[in-house]
Short mmCIF file of C-alpha atoms in Angstrom, two decimals:
data_model
loop_
_atom_site.label_atom_id
_atom_site.label_comp_id
_atom_site.label_asym_id
_atom_site.label_seq_id
_atom_site.Cartn_x
_atom_site.Cartn_y
_atom_site.Cartn_z
CA MET A 1 11.19 7.70 -18.59
CA ASN A 2 7.84 9.05 -17.60
CA ILE A 3 7.95 9.39 -13.90
CA LEU A 4 4.77 10.49 -11.76
CA HIS A 5 5.70 11.83 -8.34
CA VAL A 6 2.46 11.95 -5.96
CA ILE A 7 2.66 13.55 -3.20
CA ALA A 8 0.41 15.06 -0.54
CA SER A 9 0.68 18.48 -0.77
CA MET A 10 3.27 20.92 -2.37
CA ASP A 11 3.28 23.93 0.32
CA PRO A 12 6.75 25.09 1.26
CA ALA A 13 4.94 25.95 3.93
CA GLN A 14 5.26 22.25 5.40
CA GLY A 15 8.11 21.95 4.87
CA GLY A 16 11.36 19.62 3.56
CA LEU A 17 8.40 17.30 1.75
CA ALA A 18 7.52 19.19 -1.62
CA GLN A 19 11.16 21.17 -1.46
CA ALA A 20 12.81 17.46 -1.76
CA VAL A 21 10.45 16.38 -4.77
CA ARG A 22 11.28 20.47 -6.16
CA ASN A 23 15.06 19.77 -5.72
CA THR A 24 14.65 16.14 -7.58
CA VAL A 25 12.19 16.63 -10.38
CA PRO A 26 14.91 18.99 -12.50
CA ALA A 27 17.43 17.32 -11.63
CA LEU A 28 15.98 13.98 -13.33
CA THR A 29 14.64 16.04 -16.40
CA ALA A 30 17.70 17.51 -16.79
CA LEU A 31 19.06 13.53 -17.12
CA GLY A 32 16.20 12.94 -19.90
CA ALA A 33 13.89 11.50 -17.48
CA THR A 34 9.68 13.44 -18.14
CA ASN A 35 8.11 14.55 -14.72
CA GLU A 36 5.06 15.20 -13.22
CA VAL A 37 4.13 15.93 -10.06
CA LEU A 38 0.29 14.71 -8.00
CA CYS A 39 -0.95 17.05 -5.20
CA LEU A 40 -3.91 17.01 -4.00
CA ASP A 41 -4.37 20.54 -3.12
CA ALA A 42 -6.33 22.50 -4.11
CA PRO A 43 -6.38 24.24 -7.11
CA SER A 44 -6.20 27.48 -6.29
CA ALA A 45 -4.25 27.46 -3.79
CA ASP A 46 -1.42 30.50 -4.39
CA PHE A 47 2.02 27.86 -4.80
CA VAL A 48 0.27 25.95 -7.12
CA GLY A 49 1.89 26.38 -10.68
CA ARG A 50 4.92 28.29 -9.55
CA ASP A 51 6.39 25.65 -10.66
CA PRO A 52 8.74 24.96 -14.07
CA PHE A 53 7.29 21.29 -14.77
CA PRO A 54 3.44 20.13 -14.61
CA VAL A 55 1.87 19.97 -10.98
CA HIS A 56 -1.70 19.04 -11.73
CA ALA A 57 -3.85 19.93 -7.94
CA ILE A 58 -6.90 17.68 -8.26
CA GLY A 59 -7.59 18.89 -3.90
CA PRO A 60 -8.51 20.09 -2.22
CA ALA A 61 -8.11 16.61 0.48
CA ARG A 62 -10.05 16.81 2.90
CA GLY A 63 -9.61 15.52 7.17
CA PRO A 64 -6.80 14.45 8.89
CA TYR A 65 -5.84 11.15 6.19
CA SER A 66 -6.13 14.12 3.68
CA TYR A 67 -8.03 11.76 1.55
CA GLY A 68 -8.50 12.94 -2.52
CA ALA A 69 -11.38 11.47 -3.35
CA GLY A 70 -10.11 12.65 -7.36
CA LEU A 71 -6.90 10.53 -7.00
CA ARG A 72 -7.74 7.43 -7.97
CA PRO A 73 -9.93 8.39 -10.91
CA TRP A 74 -7.73 10.66 -12.20
CA LEU A 75 -4.54 8.17 -11.97
CA LEU A 76 -7.08 5.28 -13.62
CA ALA A 77 -6.98 8.00 -15.75
CA ASN A 78 -3.83 8.80 -16.59
CA LEU A 79 -1.47 5.86 -15.40
CA GLU A 80 -1.23 4.77 -19.31
CA ARG A 81 0.74 7.41 -19.68
CA PHE A 82 3.98 6.97 -16.85
CA ASP A 83 6.50 4.20 -16.65
CA VAL A 84 6.67 4.94 -12.98
CA VAL A 85 5.61 5.94 -10.13
CA ILE A 86 6.82 6.93 -6.55
CA ALA A 87 4.85 8.46 -3.39
CA HIS A 88 6.54 10.78 -1.93
CA GLY A 89 6.28 10.52 2.11
CA LEU A 90 2.49 7.81 4.38
CA TRP A 91 0.45 8.86 6.75
CA LEU A 92 -1.70 10.66 3.85
CA HIS A 93 -3.92 9.72 1.25
CA ASN A 94 -1.20 9.72 -1.23
CA SER A 95 0.62 6.64 -0.50
CA ALA A 96 -1.68 3.95 0.19
CA GLY A 97 -4.00 5.19 -1.95
CA THR A 98 -1.88 5.56 -5.09
CA TYR A 99 -0.96 1.78 -4.43
CA ARG A 100 -4.33 0.88 -4.32
CA ALA A 101 -4.79 2.61 -7.59
CA VAL A 102 -2.31 1.13 -9.36
CA ARG A 103 -3.67 -2.12 -8.26
CA GLN A 104 -6.74 -1.82 -10.00
CA PHE A 105 -4.66 -0.23 -13.10
CA ALA A 106 -3.08 -3.57 -13.78
CA ARG A 107 -6.16 -5.50 -12.76
CA LEU A 108 -8.63 -3.63 -15.61
CA HIS A 109 -5.28 -3.23 -18.02
CA ARG A 110 -4.23 -7.33 -17.63
CA GLY A 111 -1.62 -7.90 -20.66
CA ARG A 112 -0.29 -4.35 -20.57
CA PRO A 113 2.26 -4.24 -18.22
CA ALA A 114 1.23 -1.40 -15.41
CA PRO A 115 3.80 1.18 -14.04
CA ARG A 116 6.43 0.12 -11.19
CA PHE A 117 5.62 1.78 -8.06
CA TYR A 118 7.32 2.64 -4.99
CA VAL A 119 7.36 4.19 -2.77
CA MET A 120 9.78 7.13 -1.12
CA PRO A 121 9.01 7.22 3.27
CA HIS A 122 11.41 10.44 3.43
CA GLY A 123 12.27 9.22 7.06
CA MET A 124 8.43 8.73 8.04
CA LEU A 125 9.31 5.38 8.96
CA ASP A 126 12.14 6.79 11.93
CA PRO A 127 11.59 5.12 15.08
CA TYR A 128 10.93 7.66 16.75
CA PHE A 129 7.27 8.93 15.88
CA GLN A 130 7.20 5.31 17.80
CA ARG A 131 8.24 6.56 20.73
CA ALA A 132 8.29 10.40 21.29
CA PRO A 133 6.30 11.10 24.34
CA GLY A 134 3.84 13.71 23.03
CA ARG A 135 3.03 11.02 19.69
CA ARG A 136 1.00 8.55 21.76
CA LEU A 137 -2.40 8.91 20.48
CA LYS A 138 -1.22 9.02 17.03
CA ALA A 139 1.69 6.42 17.28
CA VAL A 140 -1.30 3.86 18.00
CA ARG A 141 -2.76 5.58 14.98
CA ASN A 142 0.29 4.65 13.14
CA VAL A 143 0.09 1.04 14.52
CA LEU A 144 -3.92 0.84 13.81
CA VAL A 145 -2.78 2.28 9.68
CA TRP A 146 -0.25 -0.06 9.01
CA LYS A 147 -2.08 -3.22 9.26
CA LEU A 148 -5.11 -2.02 7.02
CA PHE A 149 -3.07 0.71 4.58
CA GLU A 150 0.60 2.04 4.83
CA GLY A 151 1.95 -2.03 5.38
CA GLN A 152 0.21 -3.21 1.62
CA ALA A 153 1.92 0.18 -0.27
CA VAL A 154 5.30 -0.30 1.72
CA ASN A 155 5.74 -3.94 1.34
CA GLY A 156 3.51 -4.32 -1.64
CA ALA A 157 6.64 -1.80 -3.83
CA ASP A 158 8.73 -2.79 -6.03
CA GLY A 159 11.20 -0.48 -4.07
CA VAL A 160 11.06 1.38 -1.08
CA LEU A 161 13.45 4.52 -2.07
CA PHE A 162 15.45 5.57 1.39
CA THR A 163 16.92 9.09 1.22
CA CYS A 164 20.51 7.27 2.84
CA ALA A 165 21.72 4.61 4.54
CA GLN A 166 20.52 5.17 8.15
CA GLU A 167 16.68 6.01 7.44
CA LEU A 168 17.73 2.35 5.84
CA LEU A 169 18.35 0.81 8.69
CA LEU A 170 15.73 2.79 11.00
CA ALA A 171 12.89 1.60 8.79
CA ARG A 172 13.22 -1.60 9.80
CA GLU A 173 12.12 -1.82 13.82
CA PRO A 174 8.55 0.36 14.75
CA PHE A 175 6.59 -1.66 12.06
CA SER A 176 5.42 -5.31 11.54
CA PRO A 177 5.44 -7.05 8.93
CA TYR A 178 8.09 -5.05 7.27
CA ARG A 179 8.71 -7.14 4.19
CA PRO A 180 9.58 -4.41 0.79
CA ARG A 181 10.37 -6.16 -2.09
CA ARG A 182 13.71 -4.03 -2.59
CA GLU A 183 15.51 -1.14 0.05
CA LEU A 184 17.06 1.11 -2.02
CA ASP A 185 19.48 3.77 -0.22
CA VAL A 186 19.36 6.40 -3.65
CA GLY A 187 20.22 9.42 -1.52
CA LEU A 188 18.83 12.86 -2.04
CA GLY A 189 20.20 16.14 -3.22
CA ILE A 190 20.07 19.97 -3.72
CA GLU A 191 20.80 21.66 -6.48
CA ALA A 192 23.40 24.44 -5.51
CA PRO A 193 22.69 27.79 -4.26
CA PRO A 194 22.53 30.63 -6.19
CA ALA A 195 26.06 32.66 -5.70
CA GLU A 196 25.45 35.11 -3.25
CA GLN A 197 24.62 38.34 -4.22
CA PRO A 198 24.88 41.64 -3.41
CA GLN A 199 20.93 42.80 -2.59
CA MET A 200 20.64 39.03 -0.04
CA ALA A 201 22.33 40.72 2.79
CA PRO A 202 19.57 43.77 2.60
CA ALA A 203 16.96 41.49 2.09
CA PHE A 204 18.05 39.24 5.22
CA GLY A 205 18.68 42.82 6.86
CA ALA A 206 15.21 44.46 6.38
CA ALA A 207 13.34 41.44 7.37
CA CYS A 208 15.82 41.04 10.83
CA PRO A 209 16.91 43.99 11.84
CA GLY A 210 18.45 43.70 15.04
CA VAL A 211 21.66 41.29 13.44
CA THR A 212 22.91 44.09 10.54
CA GLY A 213 26.17 44.17 10.59
CA ARG A 214 26.68 41.58 13.56
CA PRO A 215 27.88 37.70 13.74
CA TYR A 216 24.80 35.36 14.07
CA LEU A 217 23.86 31.62 14.53
CA LEU A 218 21.31 30.40 12.23
CA PHE A 219 18.20 28.29 13.02
CA LEU A 220 16.26 28.28 10.22
CA ALA A 221 13.54 25.31 10.66
CA ARG A 222 9.95 24.82 11.53
CA LEU A 223 9.65 25.70 15.62
CA HIS A 224 8.44 22.58 16.23
CA GLU A 225 9.73 20.71 19.28
CA LYS A 226 10.99 17.68 17.21
CA LYS A 227 13.76 20.38 15.75
CA GLY A 228 15.09 20.50 19.36
CA THR A 229 14.30 25.24 18.71
CA ASP A 230 13.90 24.69 23.57
CA LEU A 231 16.97 23.04 23.82
CA LEU A 232 18.95 25.84 21.23
CA VAL A 233 17.31 28.93 23.13
CA GLN A 234 18.36 27.33 26.76
CA ALA A 235 21.80 25.93 25.75
CA TYR A 236 21.82 29.90 24.28
CA LEU A 237 20.38 31.64 27.13
CA GLN A 238 22.83 29.86 29.17
CA LEU A 239 26.28 31.01 27.50
CA ARG A 240 25.83 34.22 27.39
CA LYS A 241 25.41 34.65 31.17
CA THR A 242 29.75 33.60 31.13
CA ARG A 243 30.59 34.80 27.77
CA PRO A 244 30.05 38.78 26.76
CA GLY A 245 29.91 39.52 22.86
CA MET A 246 28.58 36.04 21.54
CA PRO A 247 27.42 36.02 18.00
CA ALA A 248 23.41 36.61 18.22
CA LEU A 249 21.18 33.95 18.01
CA VAL A 250 18.92 33.67 14.53
CA VAL A 251 15.35 31.15 14.98
CA ALA A 252 13.86 31.64 11.55
CA GLY A 253 10.65 30.24 10.09
CA PRO A 254 7.20 29.27 10.66
CA GLY A 255 5.89 28.12 13.68
CA LEU A 256 6.20 31.34 15.79
CA ASP A 257 2.47 31.08 16.24
CA SER A 258 2.01 27.05 17.68
CA ALA A 259 1.91 26.32 21.11
CA HIS A 260 5.57 25.32 20.69
CA GLY A 261 6.87 28.30 19.10
CA ARG A 262 5.56 30.57 21.36
CA ALA A 263 7.19 29.09 24.00
CA VAL A 264 10.38 28.99 23.15
CA GLN A 265 9.12 33.31 22.08
CA ALA A 266 8.56 33.64 25.97
CA MET A 267 12.71 31.96 26.89
CA ALA A 268 13.78 35.20 25.63
CA ARG A 269 13.06 38.32 26.62
CA GLU A 270 13.94 41.53 24.87
CA GLY A 271 18.08 41.92 25.31
CA ASP A 272 18.64 38.49 24.98
CA ASP A 273 19.79 38.97 21.57
CA VAL A 274 17.77 36.62 20.27
CA HIS A 275 15.94 37.33 16.73
CA PHE A 276 12.88 35.84 15.74
CA PRO A 277 11.40 36.87 11.93
CA GLY A 278 9.48 34.03 10.86
CA MET A 279 9.62 31.73 8.06
CA LEU A 280 13.09 33.72 5.21
CA GLN A 281 12.29 33.14 1.23
CA GLY A 282 13.96 33.93 -1.36
CA ASP A 283 16.97 36.04 -1.35
CA ALA A 284 16.00 37.05 2.83
CA LYS A 285 16.08 32.98 3.33
CA TRP A 286 19.85 32.95 1.16
CA GLY A 287 21.06 36.50 3.00
CA ALA A 288 21.10 34.94 5.85
CA LEU A 289 22.24 31.06 5.36
CA TYR A 290 25.20 33.34 3.86
CA GLY A 291 25.76 35.88 6.52
CA CYS A 292 26.18 33.36 8.91
CA SER A 293 28.77 32.74 11.35
CA ALA A 294 27.65 28.90 11.67
CA PHE A 295 24.22 26.88 10.96
CA VAL A 296 22.69 24.89 14.25
CA LEU A 297 20.60 22.01 14.27
CA PRO A 298 20.05 20.06 17.10
CA SER A 299 17.30 17.70 16.22
CA HIS A 300 15.33 14.84 17.90
CA GLN A 301 14.78 13.81 14.60
CA GLU A 302 15.50 14.10 10.82
CA ASN A 303 15.42 12.17 8.20
CA PHE A 304 17.26 14.64 6.07
CA GLY A 305 17.60 18.13 7.04
CA ILE A 306 17.54 19.73 3.85
CA ALA A 307 18.26 23.92 5.46
CA VAL A 308 21.64 21.75 6.76
CA VAL A 309 22.58 21.01 2.98
CA GLU A 310 21.33 24.42 1.68
CA ALA A 311 23.97 25.77 4.42
CA LEU A 312 26.71 23.68 3.25
CA ALA A 313 25.92 24.52 -0.28
CA CYS A 314 26.68 28.29 1.17
CA GLY A 315 29.80 26.85 3.09
CA ARG A 316 28.37 27.32 6.08
CA PRO A 317 30.01 24.82 9.17
CA VAL A 318 26.65 23.25 10.53
CA LEU A 319 26.40 22.11 14.10
CA ILE A 320 23.60 19.56 14.47
CA SER A 321 23.01 16.27 16.44
CA ASN A 322 23.15 13.27 16.08
CA GLN A 323 19.86 12.90 15.07
CA VAL A 324 19.99 14.24 12.20
CA ASN A 325 20.20 11.02 10.10
CA ILE A 326 23.52 12.51 7.56
CA TRP A 327 25.66 13.82 10.48
CA ARG A 328 28.54 11.37 9.71
CA GLU A 329 29.15 12.86 6.22
CA CYS A 330 28.02 16.56 7.56
CA GLU A 331 30.71 16.33 10.38
CA PRO A 332 34.12 16.92 8.53
CA GLY A 333 31.91 20.39 8.09
CA GLY A 334 30.75 21.33 11.37
CA LEU A 335 30.40 19.64 14.97
CA VAL A 336 28.17 16.86 16.09
CA ASP A 337 26.64 16.29 19.65
CA ASP A 338 23.61 14.53 21.99
CA ASP A 339 20.64 16.03 21.05
CA THR A 340 20.15 16.69 24.71
CA ASP A 341 20.24 19.70 26.93
CA ALA A 342 23.94 19.22 27.81
CA GLY A 343 24.86 18.10 24.33
CA THR A 344 23.36 21.23 22.62
CA LEU A 345 25.03 23.64 25.88
CA ARG A 346 28.31 21.44 24.55
CA LEU A 347 27.92 22.30 20.78
CA LEU A 348 27.65 25.62 21.25
CA GLN A 349 30.53 26.11 23.84
CA ARG A 350 33.00 23.43 21.41
CA TRP A 351 32.03 26.43 18.24
CA LEU A 352 32.56 29.27 20.32
CA ASP A 353 36.25 27.54 21.35
CA LEU A 354 37.78 26.90 17.66
CA GLY A 355 39.92 29.70 17.09
CA ASP A 356 39.48 31.57 14.00
CA ALA A 357 41.38 29.74 11.68
CA GLU A 358 39.97 26.53 13.20
CA GLN A 359 36.27 27.73 12.25
CA ALA A 360 37.57 28.87 9.45
CA GLY A 361 38.37 25.30 8.21
CA ARG A 362 35.24 23.59 8.79
CA ALA A 363 33.40 26.84 6.43
CA ALA A 364 36.27 25.10 4.03
CA GLN A 365 35.37 22.16 4.68
CA ALA A 366 31.41 23.02 4.52
CA ARG A 367 31.08 23.49 0.79
CA ALA A 368 32.94 20.32 -0.30
CA VAL A 369 30.99 17.83 2.17
CA TYR A 370 27.81 19.11 -0.46
CA ALA A 371 30.09 18.12 -3.61
CA ARG A 372 31.22 15.39 -2.48
CA HIS A 373 27.72 14.01 -1.13
CA PHE A 374 24.34 16.21 -1.83
CA ALA A 375 25.20 17.61 -5.20
CA VAL A 376 21.34 17.05 -6.79
CA GLU A 377 22.58 15.60 -10.01
CA ARG A 378 24.71 12.47 -8.23
CA ALA A 379 21.44 12.03 -6.39
CA ALA A 380 19.10 12.35 -9.56
CA ALA A 381 21.09 9.47 -10.97
CA ARG A 382 20.66 7.02 -8.06
CA LEU A 383 17.17 7.48 -8.40
CA LEU A 384 17.19 7.65 -12.29
CA ALA A 385 18.81 3.98 -11.67
CA ALA A 386 16.75 2.48 -8.99
CA VAL A 387 13.65 3.29 -10.37
CA SER A 388 15.11 1.85 -13.48
CA GLY A 389 16.38 -1.61 -11.95
CA GLY A 390 20.05 -0.45 -12.43
CA ALA A 391 20.52 -0.11 -8.44
CA ALA A 392 21.94 -2.40 -5.92
CA GLU A 393 19.78 -4.29 -3.00
CA VAL A 394 21.22 -2.64 0.33
CA THR A 395 20.89 -5.43 2.28
CA ALA A 396 23.12 -3.64 5.42
#
């Protein structure tokens, strides 16, 4: 089976969407599928050409909609090579633009089978994005775009692919008409992390020298209000007033120069033991994950949370909010609470109140949770079965 994955950007700094594709494609290849990626990045982008699979960069895209003038011509010239096309993400040109090109290809080549077209929203149909106070203008824009473009792609696709059952259920709430032909919970997985190596801890230490040799809690995500970064830092600073000897807090990820990133950094004064090393990659990232006491993400909305699963795969407990859609699966390997000031404070308190044996027990469960629910091989097999027509439709 030949599969084309269409995504707006493969830039690793853009977050989990590109990483989800990078996790999935090698696993699909191992199952015998041939995979190519089409993106709207500039061919000269420094990350293009570094992947072990073909990536066709036909940008740069233009404007907030990431319009790619070359998208339709490229698709019309190449679609005959593919059995399946998957558009990853919504609200940008790669989804509705691909749907329209597939339909045009079918009209131009009557009598020949067109590739099956699927949409994988990766959480972008979550009602949070329509309800968040700071997104009111974007919410109005999304309603308009849904009526004009996006709804046609979702409802006209051969199926909509979801990363978990919670995402599937939430997707039914925000837009109308919402009438997908098939709703398929295919899951999502990540490759097993590299085994812990001697160079990883020093690499992290070089990026964040203030915690070398000390216990620390790790936040590893974009610094964005959606991620609850401010809740975490506020709760941590409040607990430090009454709990001497607390582990340090490492807030790692891109976004330090954003308005939210600057505000969060301003909360923590020198001596508060909150550290901001920026985005971590390679050995530094894995050193941070393997070395932390626990991973923390009190997000207001998280469709999947690749970093959450990476922490589990490294055998580290995860302290997350109940707005991370996979929280039920993750709970045996950590703790879960509300995405509020009080909930985040409780989350940290509950973890610190656990004894060493209980914390070690959660860590032992973490790896088992990863193997049971999030191993990439299992998720890739479900995805391949779904796009082959062999997966059962979800009607929950």
